[in-house]
């Protein structure tokens, strides 16, 4: 029973109570390293500008984190399944815009703000799901590799968002929407709490459910999954639809944050999502990844962004720092892998 | 053996991969409680026949009968449902998943009650059960929660065999199950095959180790270039005559 990846037989990691070994095991854990990086960043930024260490700033970081973690969760499932979804950012734009039109209509029809917002959530979700089905169709039926399939929907969804709006943000929605972004539970706002709940449920499903198990199995060895009787195509459809759904919700999150649906919001965010997942320890080859890693990865990204702004660095440096973080994370993976092989 | 009914049958199966003719009108039967040896040179088409029988590949032409009924496998799922279990020559396991997750892949045990309805797994139950399944097979039993990627080749093979044996209800197809195994463990696989036969399963056993084939099979089927060139009771073969038939030096029975 050989596998194409051909892993090395390693001595079983024994769990004797050897303190030095236990300590080393703790530091070999990617999540622990990530937490240290995150804490280190917070300390550095706080020293450089003490303003950084405040509830306001953390609340802001969490508001930035909301849409990023939603599409990073989506990307975690997709990447663990051995695929990639480049369309998440464009889906944010499209669903935000379509939801904005729907809410505009609802407000014009004298609907209550709550009703209008709920309609916005539903429309954004449905739009995202539609993009997810388009991805699944291109992958399962048109036989495109995920990279090309989702590149196509990235272009189509992004283009559609601009065509529908003429490039301008769509306002005129429920006036109280933007007030939802005000934090009331520590640094968390209502949409923030929803995102935290979604994150926890997604983590449980990835690691404890049959849905998650199949996702790992397909990413690990698609033939083995098929040979075990798993309907691989149907499962991948679910994964890409889930990705679309979460991206749609991220679009609504941004709408609430900004008070309008802009065809430019979310553009390029697919890189943040992929970065968060890869920094979190997932492998682009599939079969590897943890939700806690993604959560911390997304926090690191948003902390860098806010931190650089607060210490007065030109914001575009963020892209450079993110690039370095991705390279470091992937390199760390490779180094540890070859260390295990040796 | 010949008194018992035909359990599983394939008639006139052909399969091309592009211009490569992998199977060319091959037919084969297996009865309940019968062990068939399927032999042939590298590239003769054995694994292709296995994949057609397991539903992993669809034949270009040919018919499959189970219990006398014409069947069509759209995917391995259909064949598994019908009680046909297959050990593939390679890539049958998901390396990143644990031993027990592989044993239960596609047939997970869910938690009782509402959590199970919501899709959550009873991992502990599966760990314990998988260990018991592998212990019964008795070859190089690895811990249930270890990722398959960390196992030795022989341990992986043991997991794959254990899974097939644990789930087979009618037919068990073993494509080179003694690969990666030491002499003692290969001997255990032969015992596993005898036990499956005693349970009344139909067994299709593929191996390049001809003494093993002669030791446990009732009938031997020889494939050459996708065609069945010989199908006869094992008692009619010696290692030398079997080797001659495989290589084509001996052409008439
Ligand atoms: N997926 C595939 N794509 C293209 N050609 C294939 C494929 N699988 C098998 N073949 C070809 O079909 C022929 C039969 O291969 P098969 O794997 O069935 O042989 P085999 O009898 O199992 O050999 P071995 O003893 O080496 O395992 C070979 O020529 C092989 O190259
Ligand atoms: Mg073969």
Coordinates of C-alpha atoms and ligand atoms in Angstrom, one line a residue:
Chain A
X1 CA 0.0 0.0 0.0
X2 CA 2.3 2.8 -1.1
X3 CA 1.1 6.3 -1.6
X4 CA 2.2 8.7 -4.2
X5 CA 3.3 11.2 -1.6
X6 CA 5.4 8.4 -0.2
X7 CA 5.9 9.5 3.4
X8 CA 8.8 8.3 5.4
X9 CA 8.2 5.8 8.1
X10 CA 8.8 7.7 11.3
X11 CA 9.4 6.3 14.7
X12 CA 6.2 6.7 16.7
X13 CA 6.1 10.0 18.6
X14 CA 6.4 8.5 22.1
X15 CA 4.8 10.3 24.9
X16 CA 7.1 9.6 27.8
X17 CA 7.1 12.3 30.4
X18 CA 10.5 13.8 29.4
X19 CA 10.2 17.5 30.2
X20 CA 12.8 18.6 27.5
X21 CA 11.0 16.5 24.9
X22 CA 7.6 17.8 26.0
X23 CA 8.8 21.3 25.7
X24 CA 10.3 20.7 22.3
X25 CA 7.0 19.1 21.2
X26 CA 5.1 22.2 22.4
X27 CA 7.4 24.4 20.3
X28 CA 7.2 22.1 17.3
X29 CA 3.5 22.7 17.3
X30 CA 2.6 25.2 14.6
X31 CA -0.3 26.7 16.5
X32 CA 2.0 27.5 19.4
X33 CA 4.5 29.2 17.1
X34 CA 1.7 31.2 15.5
X35 CA 0.4 32.4 18.9
X36 CA 3.9 33.5 19.9
X37 CA 4.2 35.4 16.6
X38 CA 0.9 37.0 17.2
X39 CA 1.7 38.0 20.8
X40 CA 5.2 39.2 19.7
X41 CA 3.5 41.4 17.1
X42 CA 1.1 42.9 19.6
X43 CA 4.0 43.6 22.0
X44 CA 6.2 45.2 19.3
X45 CA 3.3 47.4 18.0
X46 CA 2.4 48.4 21.6
X47 CA 5.9 49.4 22.4
X48 CA 6.3 51.4 19.2
X49 CA 3.0 53.2 19.8
X50 CA 1.2 52.6 23.2
X51 CA -2.1 53.7 21.6
X52 CA -2.1 50.3 19.9
X53 CA -2.9 48.5 23.2
X54 CA -6.5 49.5 23.6
X55 CA -10.0 48.1 23.3
X56 CA -10.7 50.4 20.4
X57 CA -7.9 49.1 18.4
X58 CA -8.6 45.5 19.2
X59 CA -12.3 46.1 18.3
X60 CA -11.1 47.5 15.0
X61 CA -8.8 44.6 14.4
X62 CA -11.7 42.2 15.0
X63 CA -13.9 44.2 12.6
X64 CA -11.1 43.8 9.9
X65 CA -10.8 40.1 11.0
X66 CA -14.5 39.4 10.4
X67 CA -14.7 39.2 6.6
X68 CA -11.1 37.8 6.4
X69 CA -11.8 34.9 8.8
X70 CA -15.1 34.1 7.0
X71 CA -13.3 33.6 3.6
X72 CA -10.3 32.0 5.4
X73 CA -12.7 29.4 6.9
X74 CA -14.0 28.8 3.4
X75 CA -10.5 28.6 2.1
X76 CA -9.5 26.1 4.8
X77 CA -12.2 23.6 3.7
X78 CA -11.3 24.1 0.1
X79 CA -7.5 23.8 0.6
X80 CA -7.8 20.8 2.9
X81 CA -9.9 19.2 0.1
X82 CA -6.9 19.7 -2.2
X83 CA -8.4 22.7 -4.1
X84 CA -8.2 26.4 -4.0
X85 CA -10.9 29.1 -4.3
X86 CA -9.7 32.3 -5.9
X87 CA -13.2 33.7 -6.3
X88 CA -13.8 34.5 -2.6
X89 CA -12.8 38.2 -2.9
X90 CA -14.9 38.8 -6.0
X91 CA -17.8 37.0 -4.4
X92 CA -17.6 39.5 -1.5
X93 CA -17.9 42.3 -4.0
X94 CA -20.8 40.8 -6.0
X95 CA -22.8 39.6 -3.0
X96 CA -22.3 42.9 -1.2
X97 CA -23.6 44.8 -4.3
X98 CA -26.5 42.5 -5.0
X99 CA -27.5 42.6 -1.3
X100 CA -27.2 46.4 -1.4
X101 CA -29.7 46.6 -4.3
X102 CA -32.1 44.3 -2.5
X103 CA -31.9 46.4 0.7
X104 CA -32.3 49.6 -1.3
X105 CA -35.5 48.0 -2.7
X106 CA -36.7 46.9 0.8
X107 CA -36.1 50.4 2.2
X108 CA -38.0 52.0 -0.7
X109 CA -40.8 49.6 0.0
X110 CA -40.9 51.0 3.5
X111 CA -39.8 47.8 5.2
X112 CA -38.3 48.0 8.7
X113 CA -34.5 48.2 9.0
X114 CA -34.3 44.8 10.6
X115 CA -36.4 43.2 7.9
X116 CA -34.2 44.9 5.2
X117 CA -31.0 43.7 6.9
X118 CA -32.3 40.2 7.1
X119 CA -33.2 40.3 3.4
X120 CA -29.7 41.6 2.7
X121 CA -28.2 38.7 4.6
X122 CA -30.3 36.2 2.7
X123 CA -29.6 37.7 -0.7
X124 CA -25.9 37.9 0.0
X125 CA -25.9 34.3 1.1
X126 CA -27.8 33.2 -2.0
X127 CA -25.5 35.1 -4.3
X128 CA -22.5 33.5 -2.7
X129 CA -24.1 30.0 -3.0
X130 CA -24.7 30.7 -6.7
X131 CA -21.0 31.4 -7.3
X132 CA -20.2 28.3 -5.3
X133 CA -22.4 26.2 -7.6
X134 CA -20.7 27.8 -10.6
X135 CA -17.3 26.8 -9.3
X136 CA -18.5 23.2 -8.6
X137 CA -19.9 23.0 -12.1
X138 CA -16.7 24.1 -13.7
X139 CA -14.7 21.7 -11.6
X140 CA -16.9 18.6 -11.6
X141 CA -18.6 18.9 -15.0
X142 CA -16.4 21.1 -17.2
X143 CA -13.3 19.4 -15.6
X144 CA -11.3 22.5 -15.0
X145 CA -8.7 22.4 -12.2
X146 CA -9.9 24.5 -9.2
X147 CA -7.3 27.2 -9.9
X148 CA -8.6 27.9 -13.4
X149 CA -12.3 27.4 -12.5
X150 CA -12.2 29.8 -9.6
X151 CA -10.1 32.3 -11.6
X152 CA -12.9 32.3 -14.2
X153 CA -15.5 33.0 -11.5
X154 CA -13.3 35.6 -9.9
X155 CA -13.3 37.5 -13.2
X156 CA -17.0 36.9 -13.9
X157 CA -18.2 37.9 -10.4
X158 CA -15.9 40.9 -10.1
X159 CA -16.9 42.0 -13.6
X160 CA -20.6 41.6 -12.9
X161 CA -20.3 43.7 -9.7
X162 CA -18.8 46.5 -11.7
X163 CA -21.3 46.2 -14.5
X164 CA -24.3 46.2 -12.1
X165 CA -23.1 49.3 -10.3
X166 CA -21.3 51.2 -12.9
X167 CA -18.4 51.1 -10.5
X168 CA -20.0 53.2 -7.8
X169 CA -21.0 52.0 -4.3
X170 CA -24.7 51.2 -3.8
X171 CA -26.2 53.0 -0.8
X172 CA -29.7 53.8 0.2
X173 CA -30.1 50.8 2.4
X174 CA -31.3 50.6 6.1
X175 CA -29.8 53.6 7.9
X176 CA -29.2 51.6 11.1
X177 CA -27.1 48.9 9.4
X178 CA -23.8 50.6 10.0
X179 CA -24.6 51.0 13.8
X180 CA -24.4 47.2 14.0
X181 CA -20.7 47.5 13.8
X182 CA -20.4 49.1 17.2
X183 CA -18.8 46.8 19.7
X184 CA -20.9 46.0 22.8
X185 CA -19.4 42.7 24.0
X186 CA -15.9 43.7 24.8
X187 CA -14.3 44.4 21.4
X188 CA -17.1 42.4 19.6
X189 CA -20.0 43.8 17.7
X190 CA -23.1 41.8 16.7
X191 CA -21.7 40.7 13.3
X192 CA -18.5 40.0 15.1
X193 CA -20.3 37.6 17.5
X194 CA -22.0 35.9 14.6
X195 CA -18.6 35.4 13.0
X196 CA -17.1 33.9 16.2
X197 CA -20.0 31.5 16.4
X198 CA -19.6 30.5 12.7
X199 CA -15.9 30.0 13.3
X200 CA -16.4 27.7 16.2
X201 CA -19.1 25.6 14.4
X202 CA -16.9 25.5 11.3
X203 CA -13.9 24.2 13.4
X204 CA -16.1 21.5 15.0
X205 CA -17.3 20.4 11.5
X206 CA -13.9 20.3 10.0
X207 CA -12.3 18.2 12.8
X208 CA -15.2 16.2 14.3
X209 CA -17.8 15.6 11.6
X210 CA -18.1 13.2 8.7
X211 CA -18.2 16.3 6.4
X212 CA -14.7 17.2 7.7
X213 CA -13.5 13.7 7.5
X214 CA -14.4 13.4 3.8
X215 CA -12.8 16.8 3.1
X216 CA -9.5 15.5 4.5
X217 CA -9.8 12.2 2.8
X218 CA -10.4 13.7 -0.7
X219 CA -7.4 16.1 -0.1
X220 CA -5.2 13.3 1.1
X221 CA -6.0 10.8 -1.7
X222 CA -8.9 11.3 -4.0
X223 CA -8.7 7.8 -5.3
X224 CA -8.8 6.3 -1.8
X225 CA -11.9 8.5 -1.0
X226 CA -13.6 7.3 -4.2
X227 CA -12.6 3.7 -3.6
X228 CA -14.1 4.0 0.0
X229 CA -17.4 4.7 -1.6
X230 CA -17.4 8.5 -1.0
X231 CA -19.2 10.5 -3.7
X232 CA -16.2 12.8 -4.3
X233 CA -17.9 15.1 -6.8
X234 CA -20.9 15.7 -4.6
X235 CA -18.7 16.4 -1.6
X236 CA -16.6 18.9 -3.5
X237 CA -19.8 20.6 -4.6
X238 CA -20.7 21.0 -1.0
X239 CA -17.2 22.4 -0.2
X240 CA -17.3 25.0 -2.9
X241 CA -20.9 26.0 -2.1
X242 CA -19.9 26.4 1.5
X243 CA -17.1 28.6 0.4
X244 CA -19.5 30.7 -1.7
X245 CA -21.9 30.9 1.2
X246 CA -19.3 32.2 3.6
X247 CA -17.9 34.6 1.0
X248 CA -21.5 36.0 0.6
X249 CA -21.8 36.5 4.3
X250 CA -18.4 38.2 4.3
X251 CA -19.9 40.5 1.6
X252 CA -22.8 41.4 3.9
X253 CA -20.4 41.9 6.8
X254 CA -18.5 44.5 4.8
X255 CA -21.8 46.1 3.8
X256 CA -22.6 46.6 7.5
X257 CA -19.2 47.9 8.1
X258 CA -19.2 50.4 5.3
X259 CA -23.0 51.2 5.0
X260 CA -22.9 50.5 1.3
X261 CA -22.1 47.8 -1.2
X262 CA -19.0 48.6 -3.2
X263 CA -17.9 46.7 -6.2
X264 CA -14.3 47.2 -5.0
X265 CA -14.7 45.8 -1.6
X266 CA -13.2 42.4 -1.2
X267 CA -11.1 42.7 -4.3
X268 CA -7.8 41.0 -3.7
X269 CA -9.0 39.5 -0.4
X270 CA -8.6 36.0 -1.8
X271 CA -4.8 36.5 -1.1
X272 CA -5.5 37.3 2.5
X273 CA -7.7 34.2 2.8
X274 CA -5.0 32.0 1.2
X275 CA -2.3 33.7 3.3
X276 CA -4.3 33.1 6.6
X277 CA -4.7 29.4 5.8
X278 CA -1.2 28.8 4.7
X279 CA 0.3 30.8 7.6
X280 CA -2.0 28.7 9.8
X281 CA -0.2 25.6 8.6
X282 CA -2.3 24.1 5.9
X283 CA -0.7 22.5 2.9
X284 CA -1.7 23.6 -0.6
X285 CA -1.3 19.9 -1.6
X286 CA -4.4 19.1 0.5
X287 CA -5.1 16.8 3.5
X288 CA -3.4 19.1 6.0
X289 CA -4.7 22.1 8.0
X290 CA -6.3 23.1 11.2
X291 CA -9.0 25.7 11.9
X292 CA -7.2 27.1 15.0
X293 CA -4.2 27.7 12.6
X294 CA -6.4 29.6 10.2
X295 CA -8.0 31.7 13.0
X296 CA -4.6 32.8 14.3
X297 CA -3.3 33.3 10.8
X298 CA -6.2 35.6 10.0
X299 CA -5.6 37.5 13.3
X300 CA -1.9 37.9 12.4
X301 CA -2.8 39.4 9.1
X302 CA -5.3 41.9 10.5
X303 CA -3.0 42.8 13.4
X304 CA -0.2 43.5 10.9
X305 CA -2.5 45.8 8.9
X306 CA -3.7 47.8 11.9
X307 CA -0.4 47.8 13.6
X308 CA 1.4 49.3 10.6
X309 CA -1.2 52.0 10.2
X310 CA -1.0 52.9 13.9
X311 CA 2.8 53.1 14.0
X312 CA 2.6 55.3 11.0
X313 CA 4.0 53.1 8.3
X314 CA 2.8 53.5 4.7
X315 CA -0.1 51.0 4.5
X316 CA 1.1 49.3 1.3
X317 CA 4.0 47.9 3.4
X318 CA 1.3 45.5 4.6
X319 CA 1.6 43.6 1.3
X320 CA 5.3 43.2 1.7
X321 CA 4.9 42.0 5.3
X322 CA 2.2 39.5 4.3
X323 CA 4.4 38.2 1.5
X324 CA 7.2 37.6 3.9
X325 CA 4.9 35.9 6.4
X326 CA 3.6 33.5 3.6
X327 CA 7.1 32.7 2.5
X328 CA 8.2 32.1 6.1
X329 CA 5.2 29.9 6.8
X330 CA 5.7 27.7 3.7
X331 CA 9.4 27.5 4.3
X332 CA 8.9 26.5 7.9
X333 CA 6.6 23.7 6.6
X334 CA 9.2 22.5 4.2
X335 CA 12.0 22.7 6.7
X336 CA 10.1 20.7 9.3
X337 CA 9.1 18.1 6.7
X338 CA 12.6 17.5 5.6
X339 CA 13.7 17.5 9.2
X340 CA 11.3 14.6 9.8
X341 CA 12.6 12.8 6.7
X342 CA 16.2 13.0 7.8
Chain B
X1 CA -15.9 -26.2 -5.4
X2 CA -17.6 -26.4 -8.7
X3 CA -20.9 -27.6 -7.1
X4 CA -21.5 -24.2 -5.4
X5 CA -23.3 -21.5 -7.4
X6 CA -21.4 -18.8 -9.3
X7 CA -21.3 -15.8 -7.0
X8 CA -19.5 -13.1 -9.1
X9 CA -18.9 -13.1 -12.8
X10 CA -17.6 -10.8 -15.5
X11 CA -18.1 -11.6 -19.2
X12 CA -16.1 -10.3 -22.1
X13 CA -14.7 -7.3 -20.4
X14 CA -12.7 -4.9 -22.5
X15 CA -11.0 -1.7 -21.5
X16 CA -8.7 0.6 -23.4
X17 CA -6.6 3.4 -22.0
X18 CA -6.2 5.6 -25.1
X19 CA -4.4 3.3 -27.5
X20 CA -3.4 0.8 -24.8
X21 CA -5.6 -2.3 -24.7
X22 CA -5.5 -3.2 -21.0
X23 CA -8.3 -5.8 -21.1
X24 CA -9.4 -7.6 -24.2
X25 CA -12.6 -9.7 -23.8
X26 CA -11.7 -11.1 -20.4
X27 CA -14.2 -13.4 -18.5
X28 CA -13.9 -14.7 -15.0
X29 CA -16.1 -16.4 -12.4
X30 CA -15.8 -16.9 -8.7
X31 CA -18.0 -19.1 -6.6
X32 CA -18.9 -18.7 -2.9
X33 CA -16.1 -20.3 -0.9
X34 CA -13.7 -20.4 -3.8
X35 CA -10.3 -18.8 -4.1
X36 CA -9.3 -17.7 -7.6
X37 CA -5.7 -16.9 -8.4
X38 CA -5.3 -14.2 -11.0
X39 CA -1.8 -14.1 -12.4
X40 CA 0.1 -12.5 -15.3
X41 CA 3.1 -10.5 -16.2
X42 CA 3.5 -6.9 -15.3
X43 CA 1.1 -4.9 -17.4
X44 CA -1.0 -8.0 -18.2
X45 CA -4.2 -6.2 -17.1
X46 CA -4.7 -7.7 -13.6
X47 CA -5.2 -4.4 -11.8
X48 CA -7.4 -3.1 -14.6
X49 CA -9.6 -6.1 -14.2
X50 CA -9.7 -5.5 -10.5
X51 CA -10.7 -1.9 -10.9
X52 CA -13.5 -2.9 -13.3
X53 CA -14.7 -5.6 -10.8
X54 CA -14.6 -3.0 -7.9
X55 CA -16.4 -0.3 -9.8
X56 CA -13.4 2.1 -9.8
X57 CA -13.3 2.0 -13.6
X58 CA -16.0 1.4 -16.1
X59 CA -15.3 -1.2 -18.8
X60 CA -15.7 -0.2 -22.4
X61 CA -17.7 -3.3 -22.9
X62 CA -18.6 -6.4 -21.0
X63 CA -21.1 -7.5 -18.4
X64 CA -21.0 -8.0 -14.6
X65 CA -23.2 -10.5 -12.8
X66 CA -23.6 -10.8 -9.0
X67 CA -25.7 -13.8 -7.8
X68 CA -26.8 -14.3 -11.4
X69 CA -28.1 -10.7 -11.7
X70 CA -26.8 -8.3 -14.3
X71 CA -25.2 -5.3 -12.5
X72 CA -23.6 -2.1 -13.4
X73 CA -21.2 -0.3 -11.1
X74 CA -21.4 3.5 -11.6
X75 CA -18.8 3.9 -8.8
X76 CA -17.0 1.9 -6.1
X77 CA -19.8 2.9 -3.9
X78 CA -22.2 0.6 -5.7
X79 CA -19.9 -2.4 -5.5
X80 CA -19.2 -1.8 -1.9
X81 CA -22.9 -1.7 -1.1
X82 CA -23.3 -5.0 -2.9
X83 CA -20.7 -6.6 -0.6
X84 CA -17.7 -6.5 -2.8
X85 CA -14.5 -5.4 -1.0
X86 CA -11.3 -4.5 -2.8
X87 CA -7.7 -4.1 -1.7
X88 CA -6.0 -2.0 -4.4
X89 CA -2.4 -2.5 -5.4
X90 CA -1.6 1.0 -4.5
X91 CA -3.2 4.3 -3.2
X92 CA -6.0 2.6 -1.4
X93 CA -5.4 4.6 1.8
X94 CA -5.6 8.3 2.7
X95 CA -2.1 8.9 4.2
X96 CA -3.1 11.9 6.3
X97 CA -5.9 10.1 8.0
X98 CA -5.4 7.9 11.0
X99 CA -5.5 4.1 10.9
X100 CA -9.1 3.9 12.2
X101 CA -10.3 6.7 10.0
X102 CA -9.1 4.7 7.0
X103 CA -10.6 1.5 8.2
X104 CA -14.0 3.3 8.6
X105 CA -13.7 5.6 5.7
X106 CA -17.0 5.8 3.9
X107 CA -18.7 3.8 6.7
X108 CA -18.2 6.1 9.7
X109 CA -19.9 5.4 13.0
X110 CA -21.8 8.4 14.1
X111 CA -22.4 9.6 17.6
X112 CA -25.6 8.6 19.2
X113 CA -28.6 11.0 19.3
X114 CA -28.7 14.5 18.0
X115 CA -24.9 14.9 17.6
X116 CA -24.9 12.0 15.2
X117 CA -27.8 13.5 13.2
X118 CA -25.8 16.7 13.0
X119 CA -22.9 14.7 11.4
X120 CA -20.5 14.2 14.3
X121 CA -18.3 11.1 14.5
X122 CA -18.0 8.5 17.2
X123 CA -14.2 8.5 16.9
X124 CA -13.5 6.5 20.1
X125 CA -15.8 3.7 19.1
X126 CA -14.1 3.6 15.7
X127 CA -10.7 3.6 17.2
X128 CA -11.5 0.6 19.4
X129 CA -13.4 -1.3 16.7
X130 CA -10.6 -0.7 14.1
X131 CA -8.0 -2.0 16.5
X132 CA -10.1 -5.2 17.1
X133 CA -10.5 -5.6 13.3
X134 CA -6.8 -5.4 12.7
X135 CA -6.0 -7.6 15.6
X136 CA -8.1 -10.3 14.2
X137 CA -6.1 -10.1 11.0
X138 CA -3.1 -10.2 13.1
X139 CA -0.5 -8.6 10.9
X140 CA 1.7 -5.8 12.3
X141 CA -1.1 -4.0 14.1
X142 CA -0.5 -0.3 14.4
X143 CA -2.1 2.1 16.9
X144 CA -5.5 3.2 15.7
X145 CA -4.9 6.9 16.0
X146 CA -1.6 7.1 14.1
X147 CA -1.6 8.7 10.7
X148 CA -1.1 6.2 7.9
X149 CA 1.7 8.3 6.5
X150 CA 3.8 7.4 9.5
X151 CA 3.4 3.6 9.1
X152 CA 5.8 1.2 7.5
X153 CA 4.8 -0.3 4.1
X154 CA 3.9 -3.5 5.8
X155 CA 1.7 -1.8 8.4
X156 CA -0.1 0.1 5.7
X157 CA -0.7 -3.1 3.9
X158 CA -2.0 -4.7 7.1
X159 CA -4.5 -1.8 7.5
X160 CA -5.7 -2.2 3.9
X161 CA -6.2 -5.9 4.3
X162 CA -7.8 -5.5 7.7
X163 CA -10.3 -3.1 6.2
X164 CA -11.2 -5.3 3.3
X165 CA -11.6 -8.4 5.5
X166 CA -13.7 -6.5 8.1
X167 CA -16.2 -5.3 5.5
X168 CA -16.4 -8.0 2.8
X169 CA -19.8 -9.7 2.7
X170 CA -19.7 -11.5 -0.6
X171 CA -16.5 -11.1 -2.6
X172 CA -13.0 -10.0 -1.6
X173 CA -10.5 -8.9 -4.2
X174 CA -6.9 -8.7 -3.1
X175 CA -4.5 -7.1 -5.6
X176 CA -1.0 -8.1 -4.5
X177 CA -1.8 -8.2 -0.8
X178 CA 1.6 -9.6 0.2
X179 CA 3.4 -6.5 -1.2
X180 CA 5.7 -5.0 1.4
X181 CA 5.2 -7.9 3.8
X182 CA 7.9 -10.1 5.4
X183 CA 7.8 -13.9 5.0
X184 CA 5.9 -14.4 8.2
X185 CA 3.3 -11.7 7.5
X186 CA 2.8 -13.0 4.0
X187 CA 2.1 -16.3 5.5
X188 CA -0.6 -14.6 7.7
X189 CA -2.2 -13.2 4.6
X190 CA -2.5 -16.7 3.2
X191 CA -4.3 -17.7 6.4
X192 CA -6.6 -14.7 6.1
X193 CA -7.5 -15.8 2.6
X194 CA -8.2 -19.3 3.9
X195 CA -10.4 -17.9 6.6
X196 CA -12.3 -15.8 4.1
X197 CA -12.9 -18.9 2.0
X198 CA -14.1 -20.8 5.0
X199 CA -16.6 -18.0 5.7
X200 CA -18.0 -18.6 2.2
X201 CA -16.6 -15.5 0.5
X202 CA -15.5 -15.5 -3.0
X203 CA -11.8 -14.5 -3.1
X204 CA -9.8 -13.2 -6.0
X205 CA -6.1 -13.2 -5.1
X206 CA -3.5 -11.6 -7.3
X207 CA 0.2 -12.2 -6.7
X208 CA 3.5 -12.7 -8.5
X209 CA 4.6 -15.2 -5.9
X210 CA 3.5 -18.4 -7.6
X211 CA 4.0 -20.8 -4.7
X212 CA 1.6 -18.6 -2.7
X213 CA -0.9 -18.8 -5.5
X214 CA -0.6 -22.6 -5.8
X215 CA -0.9 -22.9 -2.0
X216 CA -4.2 -21.2 -1.4
X217 CA -6.2 -21.1 -4.7
X218 CA -8.8 -23.5 -6.1
X219 CA -8.5 -22.2 -9.6
X220 CA -5.9 -20.1 -11.5
X221 CA -6.7 -17.6 -14.2
X222 CA -3.8 -16.4 -16.4
X223 CA -3.9 -13.0 -18.1
X224 CA -1.6 -12.1 -20.9
X225 CA -1.9 -8.8 -22.8
X226 CA -5.4 -8.3 -21.5
X227 CA -6.6 -11.7 -22.6
X228 CA -7.4 -14.7 -20.4
X229 CA -5.1 -17.4 -21.8
X230 CA -5.8 -20.2 -19.3
X231 CA -8.4 -20.9 -16.6
X232 CA -8.0 -24.2 -14.9
X233 CA -8.0 -25.9 -11.5
X234 CA -4.9 -25.2 -9.4
X235 CA -4.1 -29.0 -9.3
X236 CA -3.3 -28.8 -13.0
X237 CA -0.3 -26.4 -12.4
X238 CA 3.2 -26.6 -11.1
X239 CA 5.2 -23.5 -10.5
X240 CA 7.1 -24.2 -13.7
X241 CA 4.1 -24.8 -15.9
X242 CA 2.3 -21.7 -14.4
X243 CA 5.4 -19.6 -15.1
X244 CA 5.5 -21.0 -18.7
X245 CA 1.8 -20.1 -19.2
X246 CA 2.3 -16.6 -17.9
X247 CA 5.3 -15.8 -20.1
X248 CA 3.7 -17.5 -23.1
X249 CA 6.3 -20.2 -23.5
X250 CA 3.5 -22.8 -22.9
X251 CA 0.6 -21.9 -25.1
X252 CA -1.7 -25.0 -25.0
X253 CA -2.9 -26.6 -21.8
Ligands
LIG1 N1 -4.8 4.7 -15.6 C1 -4.2 4.2 -16.7 N2 -3.9 5.0 -17.7 C2 -3.3 4.5 -18.8 N3 -2.8 3.3 -18.9 C3 -3.0 2.4 -17.9 C4 -3.7 2.9 -16.7 N4 -3.7 1.8 -15.9 C5 -3.1 0.8 -16.5 N5 -2.7 1.2 -17.7 C6 -2.0 0.3 -18.7 O1 -2.8 -0.9 -18.9 C7 -2.0 -2.0 -18.9 C8 -2.4 -3.0 -17.9 O2 -2.1 -2.4 -16.6 P1 -2.4 -3.1 -15.2 O3 -2.1 -2.2 -14.2 O4 -3.8 -3.6 -15.3 O5 -1.4 -4.3 -15.2 P2 -1.1 -5.4 -14.1 O6 -1.3 -6.7 -14.7 O7 -1.8 -5.1 -12.8 O8 0.5 -5.2 -13.8 P3 1.4 -5.4 -12.5 O9 1.6 -6.8 -12.3 O10 2.6 -4.6 -12.8 O11 0.6 -4.7 -11.4 C9 -0.6 -1.5 -18.8 O12 -0.1 -1.4 -20.1 C10 -0.7 -0.2 -18.2 O13 0.3 0.7 -18.7
LIG2 MG1 -1.3 -4.6 -11.0

